[in-house]
PDB file of C-alpha atoms in Angstrom:
ATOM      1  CA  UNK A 213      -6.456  -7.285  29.950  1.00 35.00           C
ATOM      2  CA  UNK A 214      -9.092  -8.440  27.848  1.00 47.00           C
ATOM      3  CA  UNK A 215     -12.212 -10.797  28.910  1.00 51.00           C
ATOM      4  CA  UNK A 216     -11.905 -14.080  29.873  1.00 56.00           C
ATOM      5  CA  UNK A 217     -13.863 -17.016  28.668  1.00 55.00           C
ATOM      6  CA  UNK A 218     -15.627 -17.827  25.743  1.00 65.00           C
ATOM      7  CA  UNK A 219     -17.386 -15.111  23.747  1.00 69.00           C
ATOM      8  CA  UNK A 220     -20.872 -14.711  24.219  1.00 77.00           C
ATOM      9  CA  UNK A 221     -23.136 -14.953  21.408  1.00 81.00           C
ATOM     10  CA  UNK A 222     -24.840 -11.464  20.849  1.00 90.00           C
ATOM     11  CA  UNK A 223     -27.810 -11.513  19.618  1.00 90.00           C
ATOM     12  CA  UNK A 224     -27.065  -7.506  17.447  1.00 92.00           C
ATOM     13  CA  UNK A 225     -24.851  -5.291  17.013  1.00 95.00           C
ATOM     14  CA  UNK A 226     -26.027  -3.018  19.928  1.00 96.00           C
ATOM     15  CA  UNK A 227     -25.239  -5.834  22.202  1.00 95.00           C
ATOM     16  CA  UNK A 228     -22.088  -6.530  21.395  1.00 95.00           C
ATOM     17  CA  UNK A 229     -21.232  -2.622  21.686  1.00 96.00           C
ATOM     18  CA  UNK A 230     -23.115  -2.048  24.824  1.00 96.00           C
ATOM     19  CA  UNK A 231     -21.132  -5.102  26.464  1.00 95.00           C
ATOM     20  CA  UNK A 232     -17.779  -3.644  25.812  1.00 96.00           C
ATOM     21  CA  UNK A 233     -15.843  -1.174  28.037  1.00 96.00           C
ATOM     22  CA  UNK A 234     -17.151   2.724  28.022  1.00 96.00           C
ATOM     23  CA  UNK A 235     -13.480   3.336  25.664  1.00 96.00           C
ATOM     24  CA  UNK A 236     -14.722   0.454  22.934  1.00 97.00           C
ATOM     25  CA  UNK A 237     -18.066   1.716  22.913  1.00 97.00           C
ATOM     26  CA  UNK A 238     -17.159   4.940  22.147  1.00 97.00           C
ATOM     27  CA  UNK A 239     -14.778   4.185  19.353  1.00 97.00           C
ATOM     28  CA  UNK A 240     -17.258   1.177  17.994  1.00 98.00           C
ATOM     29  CA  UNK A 241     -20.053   3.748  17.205  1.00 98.00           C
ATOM     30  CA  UNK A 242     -17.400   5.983  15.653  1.00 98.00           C
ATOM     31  CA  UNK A 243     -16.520   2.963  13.221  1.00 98.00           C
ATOM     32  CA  UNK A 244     -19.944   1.775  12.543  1.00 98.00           C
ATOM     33  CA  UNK A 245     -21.301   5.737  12.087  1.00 98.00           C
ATOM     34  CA  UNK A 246     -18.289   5.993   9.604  1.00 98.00           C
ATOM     35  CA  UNK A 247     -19.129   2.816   7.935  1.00 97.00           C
ATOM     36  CA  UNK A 248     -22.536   3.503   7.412  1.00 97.00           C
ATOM     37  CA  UNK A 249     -22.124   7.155   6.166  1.00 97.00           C
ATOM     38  CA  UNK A 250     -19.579   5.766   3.335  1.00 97.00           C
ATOM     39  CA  UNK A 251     -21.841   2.721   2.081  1.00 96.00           C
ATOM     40  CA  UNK A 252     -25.256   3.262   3.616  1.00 96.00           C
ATOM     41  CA  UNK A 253     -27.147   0.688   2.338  1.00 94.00           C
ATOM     42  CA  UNK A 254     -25.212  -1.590   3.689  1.00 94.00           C
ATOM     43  CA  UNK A 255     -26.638  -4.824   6.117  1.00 93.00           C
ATOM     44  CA  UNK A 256     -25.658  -5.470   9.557  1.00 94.00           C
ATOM     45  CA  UNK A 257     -25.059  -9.018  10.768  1.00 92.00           C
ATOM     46  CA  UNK A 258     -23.186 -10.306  13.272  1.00 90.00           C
ATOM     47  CA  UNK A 259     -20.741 -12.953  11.801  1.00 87.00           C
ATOM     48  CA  UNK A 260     -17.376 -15.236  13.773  1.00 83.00           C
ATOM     49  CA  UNK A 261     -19.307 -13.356  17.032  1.00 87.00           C
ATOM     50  CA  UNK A 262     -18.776  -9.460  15.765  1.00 92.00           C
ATOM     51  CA  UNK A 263     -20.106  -6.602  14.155  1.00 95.00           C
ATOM     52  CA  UNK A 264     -19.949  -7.369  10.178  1.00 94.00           C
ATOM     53  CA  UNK A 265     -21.549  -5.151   7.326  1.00 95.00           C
ATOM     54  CA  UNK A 266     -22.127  -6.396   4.656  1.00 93.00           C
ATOM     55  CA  UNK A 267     -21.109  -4.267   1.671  1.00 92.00           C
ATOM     56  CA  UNK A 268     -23.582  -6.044  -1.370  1.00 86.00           C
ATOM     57  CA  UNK A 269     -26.573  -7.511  -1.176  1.00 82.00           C
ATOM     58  CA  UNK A 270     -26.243 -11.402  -0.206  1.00 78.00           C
ATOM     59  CA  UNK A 271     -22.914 -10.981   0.202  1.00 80.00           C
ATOM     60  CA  UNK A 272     -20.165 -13.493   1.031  1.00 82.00           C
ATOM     61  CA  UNK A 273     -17.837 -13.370   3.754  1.00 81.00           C
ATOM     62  CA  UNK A 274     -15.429 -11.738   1.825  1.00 82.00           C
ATOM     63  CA  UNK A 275     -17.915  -8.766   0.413  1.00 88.00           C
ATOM     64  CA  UNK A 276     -18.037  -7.981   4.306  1.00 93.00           C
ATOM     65  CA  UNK A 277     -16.163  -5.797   6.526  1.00 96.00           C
ATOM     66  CA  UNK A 278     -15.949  -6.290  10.182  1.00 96.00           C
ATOM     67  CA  UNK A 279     -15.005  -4.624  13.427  1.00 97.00           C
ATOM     68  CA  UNK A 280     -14.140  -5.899  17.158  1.00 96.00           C
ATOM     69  CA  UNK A 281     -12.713  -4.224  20.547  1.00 95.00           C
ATOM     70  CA  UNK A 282      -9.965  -5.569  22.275  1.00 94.00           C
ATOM     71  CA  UNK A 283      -8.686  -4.438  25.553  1.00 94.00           C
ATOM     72  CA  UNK A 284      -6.804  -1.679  24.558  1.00 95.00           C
ATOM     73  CA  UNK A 285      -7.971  -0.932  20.829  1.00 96.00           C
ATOM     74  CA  UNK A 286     -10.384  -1.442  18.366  1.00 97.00           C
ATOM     75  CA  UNK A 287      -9.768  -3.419  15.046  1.00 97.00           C
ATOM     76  CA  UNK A 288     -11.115  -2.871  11.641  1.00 98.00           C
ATOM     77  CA  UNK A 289     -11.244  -5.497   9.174  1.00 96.00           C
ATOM     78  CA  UNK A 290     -11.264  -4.364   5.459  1.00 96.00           C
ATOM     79  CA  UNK A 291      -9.999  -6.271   3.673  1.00 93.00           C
ATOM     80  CA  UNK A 292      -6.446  -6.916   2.366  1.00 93.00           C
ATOM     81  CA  UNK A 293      -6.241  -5.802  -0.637  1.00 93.00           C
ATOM     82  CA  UNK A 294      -7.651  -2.415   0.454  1.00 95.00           C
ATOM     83  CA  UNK A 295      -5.018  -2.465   3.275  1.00 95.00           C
ATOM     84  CA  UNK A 296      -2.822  -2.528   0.617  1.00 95.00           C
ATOM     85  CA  UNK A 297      -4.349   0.071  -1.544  1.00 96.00           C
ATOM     86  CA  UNK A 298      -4.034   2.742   1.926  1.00 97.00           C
ATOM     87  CA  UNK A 299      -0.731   1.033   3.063  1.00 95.00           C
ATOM     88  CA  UNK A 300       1.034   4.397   3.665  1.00 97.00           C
ATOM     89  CA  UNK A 301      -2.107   5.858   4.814  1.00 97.00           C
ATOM     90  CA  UNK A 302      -1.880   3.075   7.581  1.00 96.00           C
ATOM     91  CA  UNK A 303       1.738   3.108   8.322  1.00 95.00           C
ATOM     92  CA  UNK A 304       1.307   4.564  11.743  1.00 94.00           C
ATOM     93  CA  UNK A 305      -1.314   1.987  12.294  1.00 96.00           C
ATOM     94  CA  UNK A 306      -0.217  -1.783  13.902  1.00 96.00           C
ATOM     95  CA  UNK A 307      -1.547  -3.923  11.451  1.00 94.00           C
ATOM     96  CA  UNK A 308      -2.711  -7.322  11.152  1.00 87.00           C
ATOM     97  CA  UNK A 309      -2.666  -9.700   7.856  1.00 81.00           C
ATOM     98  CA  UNK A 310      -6.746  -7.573   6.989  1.00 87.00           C
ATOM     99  CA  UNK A 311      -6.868  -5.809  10.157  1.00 95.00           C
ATOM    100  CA  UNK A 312      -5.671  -2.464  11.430  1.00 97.00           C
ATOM    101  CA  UNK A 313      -5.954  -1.357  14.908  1.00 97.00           C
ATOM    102  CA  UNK A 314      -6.989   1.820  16.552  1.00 97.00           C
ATOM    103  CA  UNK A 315      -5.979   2.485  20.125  1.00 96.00           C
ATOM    104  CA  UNK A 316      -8.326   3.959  22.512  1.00 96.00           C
ATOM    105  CA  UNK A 317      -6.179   7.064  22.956  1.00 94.00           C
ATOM    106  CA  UNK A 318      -5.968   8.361  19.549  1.00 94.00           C
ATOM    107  CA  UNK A 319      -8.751  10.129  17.471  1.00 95.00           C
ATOM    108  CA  UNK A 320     -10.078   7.436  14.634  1.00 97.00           C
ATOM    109  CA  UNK A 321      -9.047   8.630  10.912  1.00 97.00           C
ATOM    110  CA  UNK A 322     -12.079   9.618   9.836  1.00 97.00           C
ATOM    111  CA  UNK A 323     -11.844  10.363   6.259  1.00 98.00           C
ATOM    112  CA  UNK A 324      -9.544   7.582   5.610  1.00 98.00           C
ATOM    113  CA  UNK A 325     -11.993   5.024   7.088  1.00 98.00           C
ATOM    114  CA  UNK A 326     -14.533   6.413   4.514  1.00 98.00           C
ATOM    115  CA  UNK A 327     -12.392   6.618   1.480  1.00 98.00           C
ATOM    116  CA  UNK A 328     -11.833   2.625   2.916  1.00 97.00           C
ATOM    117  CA  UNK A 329     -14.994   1.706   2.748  1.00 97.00           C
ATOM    118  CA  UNK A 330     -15.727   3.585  -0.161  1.00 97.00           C
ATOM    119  CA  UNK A 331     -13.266   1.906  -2.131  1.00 96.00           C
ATOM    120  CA  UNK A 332     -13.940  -1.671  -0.975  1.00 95.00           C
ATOM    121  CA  UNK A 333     -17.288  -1.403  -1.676  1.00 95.00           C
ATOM    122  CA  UNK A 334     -16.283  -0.444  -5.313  1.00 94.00           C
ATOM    123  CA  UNK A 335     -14.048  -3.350  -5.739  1.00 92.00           C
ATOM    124  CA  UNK A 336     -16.658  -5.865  -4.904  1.00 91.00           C
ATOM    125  CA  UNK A 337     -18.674  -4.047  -7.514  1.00 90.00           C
ATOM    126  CA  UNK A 338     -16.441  -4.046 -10.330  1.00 87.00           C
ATOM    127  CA  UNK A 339     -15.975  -8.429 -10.005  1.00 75.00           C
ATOM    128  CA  UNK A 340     -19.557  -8.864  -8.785  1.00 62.00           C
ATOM    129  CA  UNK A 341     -21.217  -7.847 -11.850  1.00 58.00           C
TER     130      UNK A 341
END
């Protein structure tokens, strides 16, 4: 069962991992490592009260990607259309309309998470010129 209440505002990114459970944490610095490796210039902010990285510089909401823990999972946010792009990639995945979630018990896809990023980062690039 997840937390009740309100979020809390976080003031980083390390706060909002360090206040999850020992599981979230562990899978959360997985993500953002992964994230980071594939696009590392990118910015850390925390935006709607999670961790968000922002893939350009200045960029909108939707030049961002985004992760959160949940009770039993963590959730990735990257974007529809490159949900789309990876959908058989992601068809063991439960999915959300931009999110995909990865339960606690199961390794993360590493490479696909990259090749993710990679490509989302591209796509921004290609209309933000």
């Amino acid at each position: 069962m997840g937390k009740k209440g309100p979020m809390p505002n976080y003031k980083t990114i390390d706060d909002y991992i360090n206040s999850q459970s020992p599981e979230a944490q562990t899978l959360l610095l997985e993500l953002r490592s992964l994230i980071m490796q594939a696009a590392p210039d990118v910015i850390e902010v925390l935006n709607y009260k999670v961790p968000t990285f922002t893939l350009v510089p200045n960029g909108k909401k939707d030049q961002q990607i985004m992760m959160a823990a949940y009770a039993k999972f963590v959730s990735f946010y990257p974007f529809p259309t490159t949900m789309e792009k990876f959908s058989k990639d992601l068809k063991d995945y439960k999915q959300g309309k931009g999110s995909i979630q990865f339960p606690f018990n199961k390794p993360l896809p590493k490479d696909l998470i990259i090749k993710m990023v990679k490509y989302r980062k591209e796509e921004i690039l290609k209309d933000w010129e």
